[in-house]
């Protein structure tokens, strides 16, 4: 549930980003016992580098007994746990300008943003790279948990007029339209997929960052293309078989369709932009072919 989710994230935050100003008593105790053998904090977070840890969480999302509240807690745990490992989580990114009244005249010193430089110990321990590798190995489960459409992808629509009668729950908007929501848990998982695709390793000996995104892109391209896009040699669409429900298809066609189906969803628009930008910068030709073929 939400309590367990918050407990896990708090542990990662406190261990991975310790405060710079330790209390004086704790500092004295640390200096006194510095010669003693102690278990490193990296051991406490080492389960995050296990693919089984992520597999069990993502597998829970597939269970029919998983409630919407549990789905959201699991999705939030996965997304923020990896974001904390990379340093992109909103829980530790606290660079904000102080709130001011736009009608008042303020000096430049007041509106300057204050940046807090925190040390990401997960990167120092090499855990972030291992966590990314574990997530890449479980991308199939992650895509399956997204519950993306595999049929009628090109005709996908998520926004309808208010007078349209639908069999699924919708959200009414002031702009005289209703939307079939993507769902908070799905958006959290999409944000996790984005973090995996844009991840770059820490600085090496030459001071340059190393891109790990191509590993994730290769793993996604190993998934079969949906029948609607996979054409035979004769130019006809392949007919889906009876056991297609057990197949996990390549997510890119559905992800592209979501842009047109949900034009007013700014959160997804930003997520998709970051994923597309990473693919372009990586110049990953197999992925670009799928994205740009129609």
PDB file of C-alpha atoms in Angstrom:
ATOM      1  CA  UNK A   1       0.000   0.000   0.000  1.00  0.00           C
ATOM      2  CA  UNK A   2       0.874   3.658   0.129  1.00  0.00           C
ATOM      3  CA  UNK A   3       2.542   3.361   3.564  1.00  0.00           C
ATOM      4  CA  UNK A   4       4.979   0.714   2.317  1.00  0.00           C
ATOM      5  CA  UNK A   5       5.652   2.772  -0.811  1.00  0.00           C
ATOM      6  CA  UNK A   6       6.514   5.847   1.231  1.00  0.00           C
ATOM      7  CA  UNK A   7       8.679   3.803   3.621  1.00  0.00           C
ATOM      8  CA  UNK A   8      10.758   2.365   0.759  1.00  0.00           C
ATOM      9  CA  UNK A   9      11.230   5.742  -0.907  1.00  0.00           C
ATOM     10  CA  UNK A  10      12.160   7.407   2.381  1.00  0.00           C
ATOM     11  CA  UNK A  11      14.811   4.752   3.030  1.00  0.00           C
ATOM     12  CA  UNK A  12      16.332   5.259  -0.413  1.00  0.00           C
ATOM     13  CA  UNK A  13      16.269   9.028   0.009  1.00  0.00           C
ATOM     14  CA  UNK A  14      17.889   9.080   3.453  1.00  0.00           C
ATOM     15  CA  UNK A  15      20.568   6.501   2.641  1.00  0.00           C
ATOM     16  CA  UNK A  16      21.308   7.678  -0.886  1.00  0.00           C
ATOM     17  CA  UNK A  17      21.243  11.405  -0.083  1.00  0.00           C
ATOM     18  CA  UNK A  18      22.558  11.864   3.475  1.00  0.00           C
ATOM     19  CA  UNK A  19      22.471  15.418   4.849  1.00  0.00           C
ATOM     20  CA  UNK A  20      25.737  17.335   4.637  1.00  0.00           C
ATOM     21  CA  UNK A  21      25.391  18.822   8.120  1.00  0.00           C
ATOM     22  CA  UNK A  22      25.309  15.826  10.439  1.00  0.00           C
ATOM     23  CA  UNK A  23      24.458  16.517  14.080  1.00  0.00           C
ATOM     24  CA  UNK A  24      27.537  17.153  16.205  1.00  0.00           C
ATOM     25  CA  UNK A  25      26.946  14.140  18.452  1.00  0.00           C
ATOM     26  CA  UNK A  26      26.653  11.782  15.467  1.00  0.00           C
ATOM     27  CA  UNK A  27      29.782  13.275  13.897  1.00  0.00           C
ATOM     28  CA  UNK A  28      31.768  12.751  17.104  1.00  0.00           C
ATOM     29  CA  UNK A  29      30.563   9.165  17.326  1.00  0.00           C
ATOM     30  CA  UNK A  30      31.546   8.580  13.687  1.00  0.00           C
ATOM     31  CA  UNK A  31      35.039   9.975  14.318  1.00  0.00           C
ATOM     32  CA  UNK A  32      35.373   7.784  17.392  1.00  0.00           C
ATOM     33  CA  UNK A  33      34.381   4.605  15.588  1.00  0.00           C
ATOM     34  CA  UNK A  34      35.984   5.305  12.236  1.00  0.00           C
ATOM     35  CA  UNK A  35      38.493   2.487  12.721  1.00  0.00           C
ATOM     36  CA  UNK A  36      35.788  -0.088  13.427  1.00  0.00           C
ATOM     37  CA  UNK A  37      34.509  -2.397  10.695  1.00  0.00           C
ATOM     38  CA  UNK A  38      30.972  -1.419   9.654  1.00  0.00           C
ATOM     39  CA  UNK A  39      28.532  -2.702   7.049  1.00  0.00           C
ATOM     40  CA  UNK A  40      28.339  -0.222   4.168  1.00  0.00           C
ATOM     41  CA  UNK A  41      25.078   1.525   3.461  1.00  0.00           C
ATOM     42  CA  UNK A  42      25.255   0.285  -0.118  1.00  0.00           C
ATOM     43  CA  UNK A  43      24.457  -3.210   1.195  1.00  0.00           C
ATOM     44  CA  UNK A  44      21.153  -1.919   2.554  1.00  0.00           C
ATOM     45  CA  UNK A  45      20.075  -0.805  -0.932  1.00  0.00           C
ATOM     46  CA  UNK A  46      21.635  -3.713  -2.851  1.00  0.00           C
ATOM     47  CA  UNK A  47      18.255  -5.484  -3.373  1.00  0.00           C
ATOM     48  CA  UNK A  48      17.348  -2.666  -5.772  1.00  0.00           C
ATOM     49  CA  UNK A  49      19.958  -4.032  -8.176  1.00  0.00           C
ATOM     50  CA  UNK A  50      18.223  -7.416  -8.305  1.00  0.00           C
ATOM     51  CA  UNK A  51      15.975  -8.064 -11.295  1.00  0.00           C
ATOM     52  CA  UNK A  52      13.811 -10.309  -9.097  1.00  0.00           C
ATOM     53  CA  UNK A  53      12.908  -7.346  -6.884  1.00  0.00           C
ATOM     54  CA  UNK A  54      11.535  -5.424  -9.860  1.00  0.00           C
ATOM     55  CA  UNK A  55       9.973  -8.532 -11.431  1.00  0.00           C
ATOM     56  CA  UNK A  56       7.879  -9.251  -8.336  1.00  0.00           C
ATOM     57  CA  UNK A  57       6.590  -5.692  -8.193  1.00  0.00           C
ATOM     58  CA  UNK A  58       5.731  -5.557 -11.891  1.00  0.00           C
ATOM     59  CA  UNK A  59       4.177  -9.015 -11.738  1.00  0.00           C
ATOM     60  CA  UNK A  60       1.857  -7.844  -8.948  1.00  0.00           C
ATOM     61  CA  UNK A  61       0.372  -5.348 -11.386  1.00  0.00           C
ATOM     62  CA  UNK A  62      -0.793  -8.248 -13.571  1.00  0.00           C
ATOM     63  CA  UNK A  63      -2.709  -9.974 -10.794  1.00  0.00           C
ATOM     64  CA  UNK A  64      -6.524  -9.629 -10.891  1.00  0.00           C
ATOM     65  CA  UNK A  65      -6.555  -9.152  -7.121  1.00  0.00           C
ATOM     66  CA  UNK A  66      -4.417  -6.005  -7.358  1.00  0.00           C
ATOM     67  CA  UNK A  67      -6.595  -3.022  -6.416  1.00  0.00           C
ATOM     68  CA  UNK A  68      -6.276   0.416  -8.083  1.00  0.00           C
ATOM     69  CA  UNK A  69      -4.752   1.792  -4.869  1.00  0.00           C
ATOM     70  CA  UNK A  70      -2.139  -0.976  -4.848  1.00  0.00           C
ATOM     71  CA  UNK A  71      -1.413  -0.445  -8.548  1.00  0.00           C
ATOM     72  CA  UNK A  72      -0.754   3.235  -7.953  1.00  0.00           C
ATOM     73  CA  UNK A  73       1.472   2.540  -4.928  1.00  0.00           C
ATOM     74  CA  UNK A  74       3.525  -0.054  -6.827  1.00  0.00           C
ATOM     75  CA  UNK A  75       3.855   2.154  -9.911  1.00  0.00           C
ATOM     76  CA  UNK A  76       4.897   5.136  -7.785  1.00  0.00           C
ATOM     77  CA  UNK A  77       7.434   3.003  -5.916  1.00  0.00           C
ATOM     78  CA  UNK A  78       9.030   1.789  -9.146  1.00  0.00           C
ATOM     79  CA  UNK A  79       9.149   5.203 -10.773  1.00  0.00           C
ATOM     80  CA  UNK A  80      10.492   7.164  -7.802  1.00  0.00           C
ATOM     81  CA  UNK A  81      12.924   4.436  -6.733  1.00  0.00           C
ATOM     82  CA  UNK A  82      14.723   4.610 -10.085  1.00  0.00           C
ATOM     83  CA  UNK A  83      14.372   8.398 -10.250  1.00  0.00           C
ATOM     84  CA  UNK A  84      16.065   8.624  -6.853  1.00  0.00           C
ATOM     85  CA  UNK A  85      18.826   6.373  -8.143  1.00  0.00           C
ATOM     86  CA  UNK A  86      19.433   8.655 -11.136  1.00  0.00           C
ATOM     87  CA  UNK A  87      18.955  11.906  -9.203  1.00  0.00           C
ATOM     88  CA  UNK A  88      15.918  13.045 -11.224  1.00  0.00           C
ATOM     89  CA  UNK A  89      13.269  12.517  -8.565  1.00  0.00           C
ATOM     90  CA  UNK A  90      11.132  15.454  -7.480  1.00  0.00           C
ATOM     91  CA  UNK A  91      11.728  14.295  -3.905  1.00  0.00           C
ATOM     92  CA  UNK A  92      15.312  15.553  -3.960  1.00  0.00           C
ATOM     93  CA  UNK A  93      15.288  18.132  -6.778  1.00  0.00           C
ATOM     94  CA  UNK A  94      14.495  21.218  -4.712  1.00  0.00           C
ATOM     95  CA  UNK A  95      15.576  24.063  -6.954  1.00  0.00           C
ATOM     96  CA  UNK A  96      12.757  26.595  -6.836  1.00  0.00           C
ATOM     97  CA  UNK A  97      12.456  30.329  -6.924  1.00  0.00           C
ATOM     98  CA  UNK A  98      10.601  31.798  -3.942  1.00  0.00           C
ATOM     99  CA  UNK A  99       6.950  32.653  -4.523  1.00  0.00           C
ATOM    100  CA  UNK A 100       6.435  36.295  -5.468  1.00  0.00           C
ATOM    101  CA  UNK A 101       3.540  38.474  -6.548  1.00  0.00           C
ATOM    102  CA  UNK A 102       3.711  39.234 -10.277  1.00  0.00           C
ATOM    103  CA  UNK A 103       2.261  42.721  -9.657  1.00  0.00           C
ATOM    104  CA  UNK A 104       5.018  43.704  -7.237  1.00  0.00           C
ATOM    105  CA  UNK A 105       8.439  44.976  -8.216  1.00  0.00           C
ATOM    106  CA  UNK A 106      11.150  42.754  -6.802  1.00  0.00           C
ATOM    107  CA  UNK A 107      14.902  42.830  -7.046  1.00  0.00           C
ATOM    108  CA  UNK A 108      16.786  40.212  -9.029  1.00  0.00           C
ATOM    109  CA  UNK A 109      18.344  38.820  -5.856  1.00  0.00           C
ATOM    110  CA  UNK A 110      14.933  37.842  -4.496  1.00  0.00           C
ATOM    111  CA  UNK A 111      13.766  35.893  -7.539  1.00  0.00           C
ATOM    112  CA  UNK A 112      17.027  34.066  -8.140  1.00  0.00           C
ATOM    113  CA  UNK A 113      16.650  30.297  -7.909  1.00  0.00           C
ATOM    114  CA  UNK A 114      18.518  28.563  -5.131  1.00  0.00           C
ATOM    115  CA  UNK A 115      20.140  25.323  -6.227  1.00  0.00           C
ATOM    116  CA  UNK A 116      20.919  22.598  -3.749  1.00  0.00           C
ATOM    117  CA  UNK A 117      23.756  20.303  -4.787  1.00  0.00           C
ATOM    118  CA  UNK A 118      23.198  16.878  -3.238  1.00  0.00           C
ATOM    119  CA  UNK A 119      25.583  13.952  -3.492  1.00  0.00           C
ATOM    120  CA  UNK A 120      23.995  10.882  -5.049  1.00  0.00           C
ATOM    121  CA  UNK A 121      25.708   8.025  -3.243  1.00  0.00           C
ATOM    122  CA  UNK A 122      23.912   5.404  -5.356  1.00  0.00           C
ATOM    123  CA  UNK A 123      25.900   6.621  -8.360  1.00  0.00           C
ATOM    124  CA  UNK A 124      29.132   6.550  -6.345  1.00  0.00           C
ATOM    125  CA  UNK A 125      28.454   2.954  -5.291  1.00  0.00           C
ATOM    126  CA  UNK A 126      27.674   1.907  -8.879  1.00  0.00           C
ATOM    127  CA  UNK A 127      24.136   0.899  -7.893  1.00  0.00           C
ATOM    128  CA  UNK A 128      22.408   3.107 -10.438  1.00  0.00           C
ATOM    129  CA  UNK A 129      23.966   1.274 -13.392  1.00  0.00           C
ATOM    130  CA  UNK A 130      23.022  -2.080 -11.852  1.00  0.00           C
ATOM    131  CA  UNK A 131      19.447  -0.934 -11.203  1.00  0.00           C
ATOM    132  CA  UNK A 132      19.152   0.232 -14.810  1.00  0.00           C
ATOM    133  CA  UNK A 133      20.434  -3.130 -16.068  1.00  0.00           C
ATOM    134  CA  UNK A 134      17.891  -4.914 -13.839  1.00  0.00           C
ATOM    135  CA  UNK A 135      15.056  -2.771 -15.214  1.00  0.00           C
ATOM    136  CA  UNK A 136      16.153  -3.331 -18.818  1.00  0.00           C
ATOM    137  CA  UNK A 137      15.929  -7.080 -18.212  1.00  0.00           C
ATOM    138  CA  UNK A 138      12.319  -6.608 -17.039  1.00  0.00           C
ATOM    139  CA  UNK A 139      11.132  -4.302 -19.819  1.00  0.00           C
ATOM    140  CA  UNK A 140       8.795  -6.965 -21.158  1.00  0.00           C
ATOM    141  CA  UNK A 141       6.935  -7.043 -17.836  1.00  0.00           C
ATOM    142  CA  UNK A 142       6.867  -3.250 -17.713  1.00  0.00           C
ATOM    143  CA  UNK A 143       5.341  -2.981 -21.198  1.00  0.00           C
ATOM    144  CA  UNK A 144       2.824  -5.664 -20.278  1.00  0.00           C
ATOM    145  CA  UNK A 145       1.840  -3.718 -17.162  1.00  0.00           C
ATOM    146  CA  UNK A 146       1.153  -0.625 -19.310  1.00  0.00           C
ATOM    147  CA  UNK A 147      -1.793  -2.454 -20.935  1.00  0.00           C
ATOM    148  CA  UNK A 148      -1.237  -0.764 -24.292  1.00  0.00           C
ATOM    149  CA  UNK A 149      -3.661  -1.427 -27.158  1.00  0.00           C
ATOM    150  CA  UNK A 150      -2.477  -3.923 -29.770  1.00  0.00           C
ATOM    151  CA  UNK A 151      -5.401  -3.595 -32.212  1.00  0.00           C
ATOM    152  CA  UNK A 152      -6.971  -0.603 -33.971  1.00  0.00           C
ATOM    153  CA  UNK A 153      -3.974   1.443 -32.947  1.00  0.00           C
ATOM    154  CA  UNK A 154      -4.341   3.999 -35.728  1.00  0.00           C
ATOM    155  CA  UNK A 155      -7.995   4.660 -34.871  1.00  0.00           C
ATOM    156  CA  UNK A 156      -7.313   5.017 -31.143  1.00  0.00           C
ATOM    157  CA  UNK A 157      -9.255   7.881 -29.589  1.00  0.00           C
ATOM    158  CA  UNK A 158      -9.363   9.037 -25.984  1.00  0.00           C
ATOM    159  CA  UNK A 159     -11.254  12.334 -26.302  1.00  0.00           C
ATOM    160  CA  UNK A 160     -14.968  12.516 -27.128  1.00  0.00           C
ATOM    161  CA  UNK A 161     -17.781  15.118 -27.140  1.00  0.00           C
ATOM    162  CA  UNK A 162     -19.916  15.288 -24.009  1.00  0.00           C
ATOM    163  CA  UNK A 163     -22.957  13.846 -25.775  1.00  0.00           C
ATOM    164  CA  UNK A 164     -21.092  10.616 -26.657  1.00  0.00           C
ATOM    165  CA  UNK A 165     -22.219   7.545 -24.711  1.00  0.00           C
ATOM    166  CA  UNK A 166     -19.355   5.241 -23.729  1.00  0.00           C
ATOM    167  CA  UNK A 167     -19.210   1.960 -21.829  1.00  0.00           C
ATOM    168  CA  UNK A 168     -16.006   2.922 -19.987  1.00  0.00           C
ATOM    169  CA  UNK A 169     -15.585   5.549 -17.231  1.00  0.00           C
ATOM    170  CA  UNK A 170     -14.733   9.028 -18.483  1.00  0.00           C
ATOM    171  CA  UNK A 171     -13.704  12.383 -17.036  1.00  0.00           C
ATOM    172  CA  UNK A 172     -15.694  15.497 -17.972  1.00  0.00           C
ATOM    173  CA  UNK A 173     -13.655  18.599 -18.752  1.00  0.00           C
ATOM    174  CA  UNK A 174     -14.723  22.270 -18.826  1.00  0.00           C
ATOM    175  CA  UNK A 175     -13.777  22.436 -22.494  1.00  0.00           C
ATOM    176  CA  UNK A 176     -16.973  20.566 -23.406  1.00  0.00           C
ATOM    177  CA  UNK A 177     -15.350  17.213 -23.929  1.00  0.00           C
ATOM    178  CA  UNK A 178     -14.815  13.993 -21.999  1.00  0.00           C
ATOM    179  CA  UNK A 179     -11.719  11.820 -21.816  1.00  0.00           C
ATOM    180  CA  UNK A 180     -11.080   8.150 -21.170  1.00  0.00           C
ATOM    181  CA  UNK A 181      -8.279   8.648 -18.618  1.00  0.00           C
ATOM    182  CA  UNK A 182      -4.875   7.059 -19.013  1.00  0.00           C
ATOM    183  CA  UNK A 183      -4.820   6.530 -15.253  1.00  0.00           C
ATOM    184  CA  UNK A 184      -2.332   7.664 -12.615  1.00  0.00           C
ATOM    185  CA  UNK A 185      -0.648   4.264 -12.296  1.00  0.00           C
ATOM    186  CA  UNK A 186      -0.124   4.014 -16.063  1.00  0.00           C
ATOM    187  CA  UNK A 187       1.322   7.522 -16.203  1.00  0.00           C
ATOM    188  CA  UNK A 188       3.729   6.619 -13.413  1.00  0.00           C
ATOM    189  CA  UNK A 189       4.864   3.542 -15.354  1.00  0.00           C
ATOM    190  CA  UNK A 190       5.223   5.621 -18.523  1.00  0.00           C
ATOM    191  CA  UNK A 191       7.420   8.035 -16.569  1.00  0.00           C
ATOM    192  CA  UNK A 192       9.509   5.047 -15.431  1.00  0.00           C
ATOM    193  CA  UNK A 193       9.874   3.881 -19.035  1.00  0.00           C
ATOM    194  CA  UNK A 194      11.000   7.385 -19.960  1.00  0.00           C
ATOM    195  CA  UNK A 195      13.628   7.404 -17.200  1.00  0.00           C
ATOM    196  CA  UNK A 196      14.969   4.072 -18.451  1.00  0.00           C
ATOM    197  CA  UNK A 197      15.189   5.316 -22.045  1.00  0.00           C
ATOM    198  CA  UNK A 198      16.923   8.613 -21.240  1.00  0.00           C
ATOM    199  CA  UNK A 199      19.349   7.284 -18.622  1.00  0.00           C
ATOM    200  CA  UNK A 200      23.010   8.180 -18.983  1.00  0.00           C
ATOM    201  CA  UNK A 201      25.661   6.685 -16.741  1.00  0.00           C
ATOM    202  CA  UNK A 202      27.825   8.791 -14.430  1.00  0.00           C
ATOM    203  CA  UNK A 203      30.985  10.528 -15.508  1.00  0.00           C
ATOM    204  CA  UNK A 204      33.875   8.303 -16.464  1.00  0.00           C
ATOM    205  CA  UNK A 205      37.600   8.907 -16.235  1.00  0.00           C
ATOM    206  CA  UNK A 206      37.441  11.334 -19.158  1.00  0.00           C
ATOM    207  CA  UNK A 207      34.600  13.305 -17.543  1.00  0.00           C
ATOM    208  CA  UNK A 208      32.095  12.189 -20.179  1.00  0.00           C
ATOM    209  CA  UNK A 209      28.746  10.542 -19.463  1.00  0.00           C
ATOM    210  CA  UNK A 210      27.993   7.204 -21.095  1.00  0.00           C
ATOM    211  CA  UNK A 211      24.611   6.583 -22.677  1.00  0.00           C
ATOM    212  CA  UNK A 212      22.826   3.439 -21.525  1.00  0.00           C
ATOM    213  CA  UNK A 213      19.615   4.218 -23.394  1.00  0.00           C
ATOM    214  CA  UNK A 214      20.541   2.104 -26.441  1.00  0.00           C
ATOM    215  CA  UNK A 215      20.397  -1.042 -24.286  1.00  0.00           C
ATOM    216  CA  UNK A 216      16.786  -0.288 -23.377  1.00  0.00           C
ATOM    217  CA  UNK A 217      15.909   0.605 -26.977  1.00  0.00           C
ATOM    218  CA  UNK A 218      17.377  -2.654 -28.229  1.00  0.00           C
ATOM    219  CA  UNK A 219      15.356  -4.584 -25.638  1.00  0.00           C
ATOM    220  CA  UNK A 220      12.120  -2.886 -26.739  1.00  0.00           C
ATOM    221  CA  UNK A 221      12.823  -3.607 -30.405  1.00  0.00           C
ATOM    222  CA  UNK A 222      13.128  -7.306 -29.601  1.00  0.00           C
ATOM    223  CA  UNK A 223       9.367  -7.295 -28.957  1.00  0.00           C
ATOM    224  CA  UNK A 224       7.223  -8.138 -32.010  1.00  0.00           C
ATOM    225  CA  UNK A 225       5.505  -5.392 -33.974  1.00  0.00           C
ATOM    226  CA  UNK A 226       1.669  -5.358 -33.646  1.00  0.00           C
ATOM    227  CA  UNK A 227      -0.093  -7.196 -36.498  1.00  0.00           C
ATOM    228  CA  UNK A 228      -1.651  -3.939 -37.651  1.00  0.00           C
ATOM    229  CA  UNK A 229       1.802  -2.673 -38.622  1.00  0.00           C
ATOM    230  CA  UNK A 230       3.560  -5.944 -39.464  1.00  0.00           C
ATOM    231  CA  UNK A 231       2.912  -6.461 -43.148  1.00  0.00           C
ATOM    232  CA  UNK A 232       3.605  -9.624 -45.078  1.00  0.00           C
ATOM    233  CA  UNK A 233       5.602  -9.802 -48.276  1.00  0.00           C
ATOM    234  CA  UNK A 234       2.391  -9.403 -50.288  1.00  0.00           C
ATOM    235  CA  UNK A 235       1.675  -6.099 -48.605  1.00  0.00           C
ATOM    236  CA  UNK A 236      -1.284  -7.433 -46.633  1.00  0.00           C
ATOM    237  CA  UNK A 237      -1.673  -7.091 -42.894  1.00  0.00           C
ATOM    238  CA  UNK A 238      -1.010 -10.215 -40.895  1.00  0.00           C
ATOM    239  CA  UNK A 239      -4.129 -11.609 -39.260  1.00  0.00           C
ATOM    240  CA  UNK A 240      -3.914 -11.859 -35.464  1.00  0.00           C
ATOM    241  CA  UNK A 241      -3.976 -15.394 -34.078  1.00  0.00           C
ATOM    242  CA  UNK A 242      -6.069 -16.676 -31.188  1.00  0.00           C
ATOM    243  CA  UNK A 243      -3.217 -16.561 -28.681  1.00  0.00           C
ATOM    244  CA  UNK A 244      -2.301 -12.925 -29.364  1.00  0.00           C
ATOM    245  CA  UNK A 245      -3.447 -11.953 -25.880  1.00  0.00           C
ATOM    246  CA  UNK A 246      -0.351 -13.638 -24.410  1.00  0.00           C
ATOM    247  CA  UNK A 247       2.027 -11.732 -26.710  1.00  0.00           C
ATOM    248  CA  UNK A 248       3.674  -8.522 -25.515  1.00  0.00           C
ATOM    249  CA  UNK A 249       4.016  -6.234 -28.521  1.00  0.00           C
ATOM    250  CA  UNK A 250       6.400  -3.399 -29.267  1.00  0.00           C
ATOM    251  CA  UNK A 251       5.057  -0.339 -27.397  1.00  0.00           C
ATOM    252  CA  UNK A 252       6.121   2.381 -29.811  1.00  0.00           C
ATOM    253  CA  UNK A 253       3.063   2.306 -32.147  1.00  0.00           C
ATOM    254  CA  UNK A 254       0.673   2.663 -29.211  1.00  0.00           C
ATOM    255  CA  UNK A 255       2.846   5.335 -27.574  1.00  0.00           C
ATOM    256  CA  UNK A 256       2.747   7.366 -30.783  1.00  0.00           C
ATOM    257  CA  UNK A 257      -1.042   6.975 -31.043  1.00  0.00           C
ATOM    258  CA  UNK A 258      -1.490   8.257 -27.496  1.00  0.00           C
ATOM    259  CA  UNK A 259      -0.153  11.642 -28.640  1.00  0.00           C
ATOM    260  CA  UNK A 260      -3.098  12.050 -31.027  1.00  0.00           C
ATOM    261  CA  UNK A 261      -5.606  10.363 -28.730  1.00  0.00           C
ATOM    262  CA  UNK A 262      -4.726  12.588 -25.743  1.00  0.00           C
ATOM    263  CA  UNK A 263      -3.694  15.961 -27.183  1.00  0.00           C
ATOM    264  CA  UNK A 264      -4.558  17.773 -23.936  1.00  0.00           C
ATOM    265  CA  UNK A 265      -2.544  15.513 -21.611  1.00  0.00           C
ATOM    266  CA  UNK A 266       0.508  17.655 -20.911  1.00  0.00           C
ATOM    267  CA  UNK A 267       2.098  15.087 -18.601  1.00  0.00           C
ATOM    268  CA  UNK A 268       2.156  12.423 -21.305  1.00  0.00           C
ATOM    269  CA  UNK A 269       3.237  14.971 -23.901  1.00  0.00           C
ATOM    270  CA  UNK A 270       6.353  15.781 -21.867  1.00  0.00           C
ATOM    271  CA  UNK A 271       7.088  12.084 -21.242  1.00  0.00           C
ATOM    272  CA  UNK A 272       6.762  11.228 -24.945  1.00  0.00           C
ATOM    273  CA  UNK A 273       8.919  14.201 -25.954  1.00  0.00           C
ATOM    274  CA  UNK A 274      11.730  13.070 -23.637  1.00  0.00           C
ATOM    275  CA  UNK A 275      11.559   9.511 -25.001  1.00  0.00           C
ATOM    276  CA  UNK A 276      11.533  10.675 -28.617  1.00  0.00           C
ATOM    277  CA  UNK A 277      14.391  13.089 -27.940  1.00  0.00           C
ATOM    278  CA  UNK A 278      16.477  10.278 -26.479  1.00  0.00           C
ATOM    279  CA  UNK A 279      15.831   8.076 -29.528  1.00  0.00           C
ATOM    280  CA  UNK A 280      16.816  10.880 -31.910  1.00  0.00           C
ATOM    281  CA  UNK A 281      19.976  11.768 -29.974  1.00  0.00           C
ATOM    282  CA  UNK A 282      20.931   8.106 -29.834  1.00  0.00           C
ATOM    283  CA  UNK A 283      20.118   7.812 -33.556  1.00  0.00           C
ATOM    284  CA  UNK A 284      18.547   4.415 -32.936  1.00  0.00           C
ATOM    285  CA  UNK A 285      17.517   3.490 -36.471  1.00  0.00           C
ATOM    286  CA  UNK A 286      15.277   0.471 -35.716  1.00  0.00           C
ATOM    287  CA  UNK A 287      13.173   2.552 -33.313  1.00  0.00           C
ATOM    288  CA  UNK A 288      13.045   5.529 -35.657  1.00  0.00           C
ATOM    289  CA  UNK A 289      11.742   3.323 -38.460  1.00  0.00           C
ATOM    290  CA  UNK A 290       8.815   2.204 -36.301  1.00  0.00           C
ATOM    291  CA  UNK A 291       8.033   5.711 -35.074  1.00  0.00           C
ATOM    292  CA  UNK A 292       8.264   7.448 -38.467  1.00  0.00           C
ATOM    293  CA  UNK A 293       6.827   4.792 -40.779  1.00  0.00           C
ATOM    294  CA  UNK A 294       3.351   6.330 -40.626  1.00  0.00           C
TER     295      UNK A 294
END
